[in-house]
Amino acid sequence: MSGVDRGVGGSQRRTTDRRPSPPSPAEVLRTSFVTEESVYGVILVSGMIVVAGGHGESSWRVFWTVVITVIVFWAAHVYAGTVAHHGFDDHRMVSLGEAFRGALRRSFGMLVAALIPSSILLLGAARVVPDLWAIWTALWVGVIVLAVLGFIAFRRRGSSLLIQVAGALGTATFGFAMILLKAIIH
């Protein structure tokens, strides 16, 4: 859409409204993955690994416990987000479809966060690695993923390197807590 802008002194110049270009897949992944839902998803997966793997279960059973639990929590999160944002939100009417799409977009990180630890559990299930190794490695990878999420979140906000590292360590602390819990239970 074009318009006329009156500059200083009343002169006219033609302006155009530029639509923002669609985000790249990398940008979508970055903005969808570095979210509170992603952090929550990694902590949820780690907690499920601790609980399900605390009784000497195989990595196959732990994998399915994690996958089913994450899907249920994700669906509940999408539903809650849809209900919470449907209707009058942010001083405007939000359709059910728009609320649902927004909830899907916001909760995407919860599913993505479960992929790496679940993949490691599958290595144990396929007998590529021993069950115990798969379970402990999935927990340690959760710590690393949490650290990366914290680092990126603070970097995106323009924080200093020291704050970025502190943010990474702070976020990773939740993963360390899960490992400590696993060590106590095991």
Tab-separated table of C-alpha atoms in Angstrom:
chain	number	residue	atom	x	y	z
A	1	MET	CA	0.000	0.000	0.000
A	2	SER	CA	1.359	3.406	-0.917
A	3	GLY	CA	0.885	6.699	0.769
A	4	VAL	CA	2.125	10.267	0.711
A	5	ASP	CA	4.353	11.574	3.449
A	6	ARG	CA	4.705	15.281	3.917
A	7	GLY	CA	8.285	15.963	4.882
A	8	VAL	CA	9.816	19.090	6.363
A	9	GLY	CA	8.686	22.187	4.489
A	10	GLY	CA	5.548	20.530	3.119
A	11	SER	CA	7.305	18.649	0.304
A	12	GLN	CA	5.742	15.388	-0.668
A	13	ARG	CA	7.457	12.046	-1.080
A	14	ARG	CA	5.979	8.685	-1.910
A	15	THR	CA	6.200	5.983	0.770
A	16	THR	CA	5.422	2.318	0.637
A	17	ASP	CA	4.323	0.027	3.422
A	18	ARG	CA	6.684	-2.893	3.435
A	19	ARG	CA	5.484	-6.193	4.729
A	20	PRO	CA	8.049	-7.970	6.840
A	21	SER	CA	9.599	-10.945	5.147
A	22	PRO	CA	8.618	-14.305	6.586
A	23	PRO	CA	11.082	-15.641	9.146
A	24	SER	CA	13.630	-18.203	8.032
A	25	PRO	CA	13.314	-21.795	9.293
A	26	ALA	CA	16.352	-21.180	11.527
A	27	GLU	CA	14.687	-18.095	13.018
A	28	VAL	CA	11.439	-19.982	13.608
A	29	LEU	CA	13.322	-22.786	15.338
A	30	ARG	CA	15.336	-20.332	17.445
A	31	THR	CA	12.331	-18.306	18.549
A	32	SER	CA	10.201	-21.407	19.081
A	33	PHE	CA	12.860	-23.423	20.865
A	34	VAL	CA	14.316	-20.857	23.264
A	35	THR	CA	11.123	-20.504	25.273
A	36	GLU	CA	9.859	-21.257	28.736
A	37	GLU	CA	8.070	-24.248	27.228
A	38	SER	CA	11.397	-25.665	26.020
A	39	VAL	CA	12.986	-25.294	29.432
A	40	TYR	CA	9.922	-26.848	31.020
A	41	GLY	CA	9.979	-29.654	28.427
A	42	VAL	CA	13.604	-30.573	29.160
A	43	ILE	CA	12.946	-30.548	32.904
A	44	LEU	CA	9.806	-32.653	32.372
A	45	VAL	CA	11.720	-35.173	30.253
A	46	SER	CA	14.539	-35.325	32.798
A	47	GLY	CA	12.051	-35.836	35.607
A	48	MET	CA	10.330	-38.627	33.712
A	49	ILE	CA	13.682	-40.287	33.024
A	50	VAL	CA	14.464	-40.117	36.754
A	51	VAL	CA	11.098	-41.561	37.760
A	52	ALA	CA	10.788	-44.189	35.032
A	53	GLY	CA	14.469	-45.141	35.101
A	54	GLY	CA	14.647	-45.218	38.888
A	55	HIS	CA	13.299	-48.738	39.117
A	56	GLY	CA	15.766	-50.449	36.791
A	57	GLU	CA	13.467	-50.171	33.774
A	58	SER	CA	14.808	-50.679	30.279
A	59	SER	CA	15.500	-47.641	28.136
A	60	TRP	CA	12.663	-48.811	25.872
A	61	ARG	CA	10.132	-48.502	28.710
A	62	VAL	CA	11.663	-45.205	29.831
A	63	PHE	CA	11.455	-43.935	26.237
A	64	TRP	CA	7.738	-44.727	25.977
A	65	THR	CA	7.007	-43.270	29.403
A	66	VAL	CA	8.768	-40.058	28.393
A	67	VAL	CA	7.131	-39.819	24.954
A	68	ILE	CA	3.597	-40.452	26.212
A	69	THR	CA	4.009	-38.069	29.148
A	70	VAL	CA	5.436	-35.281	26.961
A	71	ILE	CA	2.606	-35.673	24.436
A	72	VAL	CA	-0.027	-35.499	27.195
A	73	PHE	CA	1.609	-32.429	28.795
A	74	TRP	CA	2.056	-30.799	25.387
A	75	ALA	CA	-1.602	-31.386	24.450
A	76	ALA	CA	-2.702	-30.001	27.822
A	77	HIS	CA	-0.471	-26.978	27.293
A	78	VAL	CA	-1.898	-26.334	23.812
A	79	TYR	CA	-5.450	-26.714	25.140
A	80	ALA	CA	-4.801	-24.399	28.095
A	81	GLY	CA	-3.156	-21.815	25.830
A	82	THR	CA	-6.056	-21.970	23.392
A	83	VAL	CA	-8.647	-21.531	26.132
A	84	ALA	CA	-6.677	-18.754	27.814
A	85	HIS	CA	-6.227	-16.700	24.630
A	86	HIS	CA	-9.574	-17.346	22.906
A	87	GLY	CA	-12.033	-14.501	23.067
A	88	PHE	CA	-10.985	-11.100	24.298
A	89	ASP	CA	-7.204	-10.996	24.738
A	90	ASP	CA	-4.758	-8.095	24.503
A	91	HIS	CA	-7.712	-5.724	24.117
A	92	ARG	CA	-8.931	-7.390	20.908
A	93	MET	CA	-11.032	-10.352	19.854
A	94	VAL	CA	-9.069	-13.541	19.205
A	95	SER	CA	-10.723	-16.315	17.224
A	96	LEU	CA	-10.529	-19.927	18.338
A	97	GLY	CA	-8.332	-20.757	15.330
A	98	GLU	CA	-5.931	-17.899	16.044
A	99	ALA	CA	-5.726	-18.870	19.717
A	100	PHE	CA	-5.049	-22.492	18.756
A	101	ARG	CA	-2.326	-21.562	16.246
A	102	GLY	CA	-0.678	-19.294	18.806
A	103	ALA	CA	-0.757	-22.018	21.454
A	104	LEU	CA	0.746	-24.500	18.981
A	105	ARG	CA	3.520	-22.057	18.107
A	106	ARG	CA	4.306	-21.263	21.750
A	107	SER	CA	4.350	-24.906	22.824
A	108	PHE	CA	6.459	-26.203	19.914
A	109	GLY	CA	9.608	-26.017	22.027
A	110	MET	CA	8.221	-28.530	24.500
A	111	LEU	CA	8.140	-31.183	21.766
A	112	VAL	CA	11.496	-30.234	20.275
A	113	ALA	CA	13.114	-30.315	23.724
A	114	ALA	CA	12.149	-33.969	24.106
A	115	LEU	CA	13.742	-35.071	20.831
A	116	ILE	CA	17.402	-35.234	21.863
A	117	PRO	CA	17.012	-37.124	25.166
A	118	SER	CA	14.411	-39.410	23.589
A	119	SER	CA	16.766	-40.192	20.723
A	120	ILE	CA	19.435	-41.203	23.198
A	121	LEU	CA	16.945	-43.457	24.981
A	122	LEU	CA	16.191	-45.061	21.618
A	123	LEU	CA	19.884	-45.943	21.273
A	124	GLY	CA	19.498	-47.985	24.434
A	125	ALA	CA	16.224	-49.477	23.247
A	126	ALA	CA	17.907	-50.559	19.996
A	127	ARG	CA	20.734	-52.097	22.044
A	128	VAL	CA	23.305	-49.805	20.439
A	129	VAL	CA	24.347	-48.810	23.962
A	130	PRO	CA	23.529	-50.319	27.373
A	131	ASP	CA	20.272	-49.174	29.010
A	132	LEU	CA	21.976	-47.568	31.994
A	133	TRP	CA	24.340	-45.636	29.729
A	134	ALA	CA	21.404	-44.371	27.617
A	135	ILE	CA	19.460	-43.229	30.677
A	136	TRP	CA	22.386	-41.390	32.307
A	137	THR	CA	23.502	-39.877	29.008
A	138	ALA	CA	19.985	-38.616	28.294
A	139	LEU	CA	20.022	-36.902	31.698
A	140	TRP	CA	23.426	-35.295	31.088
A	141	VAL	CA	22.371	-34.182	27.620
A	142	GLY	CA	19.349	-32.563	29.293
A	143	VAL	CA	21.789	-30.520	31.401
A	144	ILE	CA	23.630	-29.446	28.251
A	145	VAL	CA	20.390	-28.539	26.441
A	146	LEU	CA	19.271	-26.483	29.451
A	147	ALA	CA	22.627	-24.702	29.508
A	148	VAL	CA	22.355	-23.908	25.790
A	149	LEU	CA	18.791	-22.617	26.236
A	150	GLY	CA	19.888	-20.351	29.087
A	151	PHE	CA	22.915	-19.097	27.164
A	152	ILE	CA	20.907	-18.309	24.013
A	153	ALA	CA	18.132	-16.620	25.999
A	154	PHE	CA	20.566	-14.214	27.663
A	155	ARG	CA	22.546	-13.707	24.457
A	156	ARG	CA	19.344	-12.801	22.609
A	157	ARG	CA	18.704	-10.131	25.216
A	158	GLY	CA	22.140	-8.606	24.608
A	159	SER	CA	23.580	-9.551	28.004
A	160	SER	CA	27.316	-9.587	28.604
A	161	LEU	CA	29.219	-12.856	28.187
A	162	LEU	CA	29.461	-13.220	31.972
A	163	ILE	CA	25.671	-12.962	32.323
A	164	GLN	CA	25.191	-15.362	29.407
A	165	VAL	CA	27.379	-17.946	31.141
A	166	ALA	CA	25.634	-17.313	34.473
A	167	GLY	CA	22.270	-17.752	32.721
A	168	ALA	CA	23.475	-21.004	31.184
A	169	LEU	CA	24.641	-22.297	34.563
A	170	GLY	CA	21.431	-21.175	36.263
A	171	THR	CA	19.269	-22.954	33.722
A	172	ALA	CA	21.492	-26.050	33.767
A	173	THR	CA	21.080	-26.220	37.550
A	174	PHE	CA	17.627	-27.719	37.023
A	175	GLY	CA	19.210	-30.555	35.059
A	176	PHE	CA	21.849	-31.034	37.759
A	177	ALA	CA	19.021	-31.268	40.295
A	178	MET	CA	17.473	-34.085	38.250
A	179	ILE	CA	20.802	-35.919	38.128
A	180	LEU	CA	21.185	-35.524	41.891
A	181	LEU	CA	17.648	-36.872	42.334
A	182	LYS	CA	18.469	-39.809	40.046
A	183	ALA	CA	21.625	-40.543	42.054
A	184	ILE	CA	19.659	-40.492	45.318
A	185	ILE	CA	16.895	-42.723	43.925
A	186	HIS	CA	19.311	-45.104	42.188
